[in-house]
């Protein structure tokens, strides 16, 4: 599977838990089938939306193994192996490669952050240690540090880095790295509200939370833009804005898990410090889901 040509809608998949906090693999299977049946172009497991920060190494490995085996090559599987410890990120990346992941999502070092050269080396070291392609992940709101445009320019020519998930929320930042894009280095929107604007700058699609809930629509929007129907893509982006806003009414993935629970796909269970939605944002989410035709 040539993951280097990946484009379209990549779902940032939640990890469903039982009430006792254990991974619910039956619900995970249901989510995978829901995504594949609705045209999702690839699966990202163990990203931010997958609550990997509160999972053990053993659980992470079990989830990656399960997802790879169940997807069975129908779409690419990307595993989030990011850590603020370079050695840990590299170890996890090598493990997920062995378990059959098609690509990896690696992140800038949160909390300790590092300087410019350290951030570059953190990402380049992991990418150089594995044989499957890596997507670097820029999300300064979570990590406290941005991957600078200068470092993106350096990393874009790394032979094992296929692209960047851009989730800074800044169209100006996306524009500042757009000159780095090519068939060998792609950009994916990590901000659901800005997918079409970033595609106008050359992004190849999205790594999407919204796609957890409306996979067919997000796939259709990305595909429309890639096929040249910009007007239809723009229309779908605008239609989706109320639901996107509600899906981020509290910290991700709290609302999206509640939405999936309302759809009957999972139970809305979390691991602390994440906690079930408070009443006002939950009511807004239900209203947005009704407006989108998801709930009656």
Coordinates of C-alpha atoms in Angstrom, one line a residue:
X1 CA 0.0 0.0 0.0
X2 CA 1.6 3.3 -1.1
X3 CA 0.8 5.5 1.9
X4 CA 3.0 8.2 0.5
X5 CA 0.3 9.1 -2.0
X6 CA -2.4 9.3 0.8
X7 CA -5.0 12.0 0.3
X8 CA -8.6 12.6 1.5
X9 CA -10.2 12.0 4.9
X10 CA -8.1 10.3 7.6
X11 CA -10.1 9.7 10.8
X12 CA -8.5 10.5 14.1
X13 CA -10.2 7.5 15.8
X14 CA -11.3 7.5 19.4
X15 CA -10.4 4.6 21.7
X16 CA -13.6 3.2 23.3
X17 CA -13.4 2.2 26.9
X18 CA -15.6 0.1 29.2
X19 CA -16.9 1.6 32.4
X20 CA -13.9 0.1 34.2
X21 CA -11.5 1.8 31.9
X22 CA -10.4 -1.2 29.8
X23 CA -10.4 -1.0 26.0
X24 CA -13.6 -2.2 24.5
X25 CA -12.5 -4.1 21.4
X26 CA -16.0 -4.9 20.2
X27 CA -16.8 -1.2 20.1
X28 CA -13.5 -0.5 18.4
X29 CA -14.4 -3.1 15.7
X30 CA -17.8 -1.4 15.2
X31 CA -16.1 2.0 14.8
X32 CA -13.6 0.6 12.2
X33 CA -16.4 -0.9 10.1
X34 CA -18.4 2.3 10.4
X35 CA -15.5 4.2 9.0
X36 CA -14.6 1.9 6.2
X37 CA -18.2 1.5 5.1
X38 CA -18.5 5.3 4.9
X39 CA -15.5 5.9 2.7
X40 CA -12.8 7.0 5.1
X41 CA -9.4 7.0 3.3
X42 CA -7.2 6.0 6.3
X43 CA -7.4 5.3 10.0
X44 CA -5.3 7.1 12.6
X45 CA -5.2 5.2 15.9
X46 CA -3.6 6.4 19.2
X47 CA -3.6 10.0 18.3
X48 CA -4.7 12.8 20.7
X49 CA -8.3 11.8 20.0
X50 CA -7.5 8.2 20.9
X51 CA -6.5 9.1 24.5
X52 CA -3.1 7.4 24.1
X53 CA -1.6 9.7 26.8
X54 CA -3.5 7.7 29.5
X55 CA -2.9 4.2 28.0
X56 CA -0.1 1.8 28.9
X57 CA 2.4 0.5 26.4
X58 CA 0.7 -2.9 26.5
X59 CA -2.7 -1.4 25.7
X60 CA -1.2 0.7 22.9
X61 CA 0.3 -2.4 21.3
X62 CA -2.9 -4.3 21.6
X63 CA -4.9 -1.5 19.9
X64 CA -2.4 -1.1 17.0
X65 CA -2.3 -4.9 16.5
X66 CA -6.1 -5.1 16.6
X67 CA -6.7 -2.2 14.2
X68 CA -4.1 -3.5 11.7
X69 CA -5.5 -7.0 11.8
X70 CA -9.1 -5.9 11.5
X71 CA -8.6 -3.3 8.8
X72 CA -6.7 -6.0 6.9
X73 CA -5.2 -3.7 4.2
X74 CA -8.5 -2.2 3.2
X75 CA -7.2 1.3 4.0
X76 CA -3.9 2.5 5.4
X77 CA -3.4 2.4 9.2
X78 CA -1.4 5.2 10.8
X79 CA -0.3 4.8 14.5
X80 CA 0.4 7.7 16.8
X81 CA 3.7 7.0 18.4
X82 CA 4.5 10.5 19.7
X83 CA 6.3 11.2 22.9
X84 CA 8.3 14.0 24.5
X85 CA 11.1 11.5 25.0
X86 CA 12.9 10.8 21.8
X87 CA 14.0 7.3 22.9
X88 CA 10.4 6.4 23.8
X89 CA 9.0 7.8 20.6
X90 CA 11.5 5.8 18.6
X91 CA 10.9 2.6 20.6
X92 CA 7.1 2.9 20.1
X93 CA 7.6 3.6 16.4
X94 CA 9.7 0.5 15.9
X95 CA 7.1 -1.5 17.7
X96 CA 4.2 -0.2 15.7
X97 CA 6.1 -0.8 12.5
X98 CA 6.6 -4.4 13.6
X99 CA 2.9 -4.7 14.3
X100 CA 2.1 -3.7 10.7
X101 CA 1.3 0.0 10.8
X102 CA 1.6 1.6 7.4
X103 CA 2.8 5.0 8.7
X104 CA 3.4 6.9 12.0
X105 CA 2.3 10.2 13.5
X106 CA 5.2 11.7 15.5
X107 CA 5.0 14.9 17.6
X108 CA 7.0 17.8 18.8
X109 CA 8.2 17.4 22.4
X110 CA 5.5 18.6 24.7
X111 CA 6.2 19.9 28.3
X112 CA 10.0 19.8 28.0
X113 CA 9.7 21.5 24.5
X114 CA 13.4 21.9 23.6
X115 CA 15.1 24.4 21.4
X116 CA 15.0 24.6 17.6
X117 CA 17.7 22.1 16.9
X118 CA 16.4 19.7 19.6
X119 CA 12.9 19.7 18.0
X120 CA 14.4 19.0 14.6
X121 CA 16.6 16.2 16.0
X122 CA 13.7 14.7 18.0
X123 CA 11.6 14.2 14.8
X124 CA 14.4 13.4 12.4
X125 CA 15.9 10.8 14.8
X126 CA 12.7 8.8 14.9
X127 CA 12.0 9.1 11.2
X128 CA 15.5 7.9 10.5
X129 CA 15.1 4.8 12.8
X130 CA 12.1 3.3 11.0
X131 CA 11.3 2.0 7.6
X132 CA 7.7 3.2 7.3
X133 CA 6.9 6.8 6.5
X134 CA 6.3 9.4 9.3
X135 CA 3.9 12.4 9.5
X136 CA 5.1 15.1 11.8
X137 CA 2.4 16.8 13.9
X138 CA 2.3 20.5 14.6
X139 CA -0.2 21.3 17.4
X140 CA 1.3 24.0 19.7
X141 CA -1.9 24.3 21.7
X142 CA -1.2 20.8 23.1
X143 CA 2.6 20.7 23.1
X144 CA 3.5 24.3 24.0
X145 CA 5.9 24.5 21.1
X146 CA 5.5 24.9 17.4
X147 CA 7.5 23.2 14.6
X148 CA 8.9 26.3 13.1
X149 CA 8.6 26.9 9.3
X150 CA 12.4 26.7 9.1
X151 CA 12.3 23.2 10.7
X152 CA 9.4 22.1 8.4
X153 CA 11.6 23.1 5.5
X154 CA 14.4 20.9 6.8
X155 CA 12.2 18.0 7.6
X156 CA 10.3 18.1 4.3
X157 CA 13.4 16.8 2.5
X158 CA 13.9 13.9 4.9
X159 CA 13.4 10.7 2.9
X160 CA 11.2 9.1 5.5
X161 CA 8.9 12.0 6.4
X162 CA 5.8 12.1 4.1
X163 CA 4.0 15.1 5.5
X164 CA 2.7 17.3 8.3
X165 CA -0.5 17.3 10.2
X166 CA -1.0 21.0 10.7
X167 CA -3.2 21.9 13.7
X168 CA -1.9 25.3 14.8
X169 CA -5.2 26.9 13.7
X170 CA -3.2 29.5 11.8
X171 CA -3.8 29.8 8.0
X172 CA -0.8 32.2 8.0
X173 CA 1.4 29.4 9.3
X174 CA 0.0 27.0 6.8
X175 CA 0.8 29.5 4.0
X176 CA 4.3 29.9 5.4
X177 CA 5.1 26.2 4.8
X178 CA 3.1 25.7 1.6
X179 CA 6.2 26.1 -0.5
X180 CA 7.5 22.9 1.0
X181 CA 4.7 20.8 -0.4
X182 CA 5.3 18.3 -3.1
X183 CA 4.5 14.7 -4.1
X184 CA 7.0 13.7 -1.4
X185 CA 5.8 16.0 1.4
X186 CA 2.1 16.6 2.0
X187 CA 0.1 18.7 4.4
X188 CA -3.0 17.4 6.2
X189 CA -5.4 19.7 8.0
X190 CA -5.6 19.0 11.7
X191 CA -8.2 21.7 12.2
X192 CA -11.7 20.5 11.0
X193 CA -12.9 24.1 10.7
X194 CA -10.1 25.0 8.3
X195 CA -9.8 22.0 6.1
X196 CA -10.9 23.6 2.8
X197 CA -8.8 26.8 3.5
X198 CA -5.8 24.6 4.0
X199 CA -6.6 22.5 0.9
X200 CA -6.6 25.8 -1.0
X201 CA -2.9 26.2 0.1
X202 CA -2.1 22.7 -1.1
X203 CA -3.2 20.3 1.7
X204 CA -4.0 16.8 0.6
X205 CA -6.9 16.4 3.0
X206 CA -7.5 16.1 6.7
X207 CA -6.8 14.1 9.8
X208 CA -10.2 14.7 11.3
X209 CA -12.1 14.4 14.5
X210 CA -15.3 15.4 12.6
X211 CA -14.9 12.3 10.5
X212 CA -15.5 10.1 13.6
X213 CA -19.1 11.3 13.4
X214 CA -19.7 12.1 9.7
X215 CA -17.1 10.1 7.8
X216 CA -19.0 10.0 4.5
X217 CA -19.4 13.8 4.5
X218 CA -15.8 14.6 5.3
X219 CA -14.6 12.1 2.7
X220 CA -17.0 13.8 0.2
X221 CA -15.7 17.2 1.0
X222 CA -12.1 16.3 0.6
X223 CA -12.7 14.3 -2.5
X224 CA -14.7 17.2 -4.1
X225 CA -11.8 19.6 -3.5
X226 CA -9.2 17.2 -4.9
X227 CA -11.4 16.6 -7.9
X228 CA -11.7 20.3 -8.7
X229 CA -15.2 20.9 -7.3
X230 CA -14.2 23.7 -5.0
X231 CA -17.7 25.1 -4.7
X232 CA -19.1 21.8 -3.4
X233 CA -16.2 21.4 -1.0
X234 CA -16.7 24.9 0.3
X235 CA -20.4 24.3 0.7
X236 CA -19.8 21.1 2.8
X237 CA -17.2 22.9 5.0
X238 CA -19.7 25.7 5.7
X239 CA -22.5 23.2 6.4
X240 CA -20.3 21.4 8.9
X241 CA -19.3 24.4 10.9
X242 CA -22.0 24.2 13.7
X243 CA -21.2 20.6 14.4
X244 CA -17.5 21.2 14.3
X245 CA -17.8 24.0 16.8
X246 CA -19.9 21.7 19.1
X247 CA -17.4 18.9 18.8
X248 CA -14.8 21.2 20.3
X249 CA -17.1 22.7 22.9
X250 CA -15.0 21.0 25.5
X251 CA -11.5 19.5 25.2
X252 CA -11.2 16.8 22.5
X253 CA -12.2 13.9 22.7
X254 CA -14.8 14.5 25.3
X255 CA -17.5 15.8 22.9
X256 CA -16.8 13.4 20.0
X257 CA -17.1 10.4 22.4
X258 CA -20.4 11.8 23.6
X259 CA -21.6 12.2 20.0
X260 CA -20.6 8.6 19.2
X261 CA -22.4 7.4 22.3
X262 CA -25.5 9.3 21.2
X263 CA -25.2 7.5 17.8
X264 CA -25.1 4.1 19.6
X265 CA -21.6 3.2 18.5
X266 CA -19.8 3.4 21.8
X267 CA -20.3 4.2 25.5
X268 CA -19.0 7.7 26.6
X269 CA -16.4 6.4 29.0
X270 CA -13.1 8.3 29.6
X271 CA -10.0 8.1 31.7
X272 CA -9.2 10.8 34.1
X273 CA -8.4 13.6 33.8
X274 CA -10.9 13.6 31.0
X275 CA -14.5 13.6 32.3
X276 CA -18.0 13.5 30.9
X277 CA -19.4 16.6 29.3
X278 CA -21.1 19.3 31.4
X279 CA -24.7 20.1 30.6
X280 CA -24.4 23.3 28.5
X281 CA -21.9 22.1 26.0
X282 CA -23.7 18.7 25.9
X283 CA -27.0 20.4 25.0
X284 CA -25.2 22.5 22.3
X285 CA -23.7 19.3 20.9
X286 CA -27.1 17.5 20.8
X287 CA -28.6 20.5 19.0
X288 CA -25.8 20.6 16.5
X289 CA -26.3 16.8 15.9
X290 CA -30.0 17.3 15.3
X291 CA -29.2 20.2 12.9
X292 CA -26.8 18.0 11.0
X293 CA -29.5 15.3 10.7
X294 CA -27.6 12.8 12.9
X295 CA -30.2 12.7 15.6
X296 CA -33.9 12.9 15.2

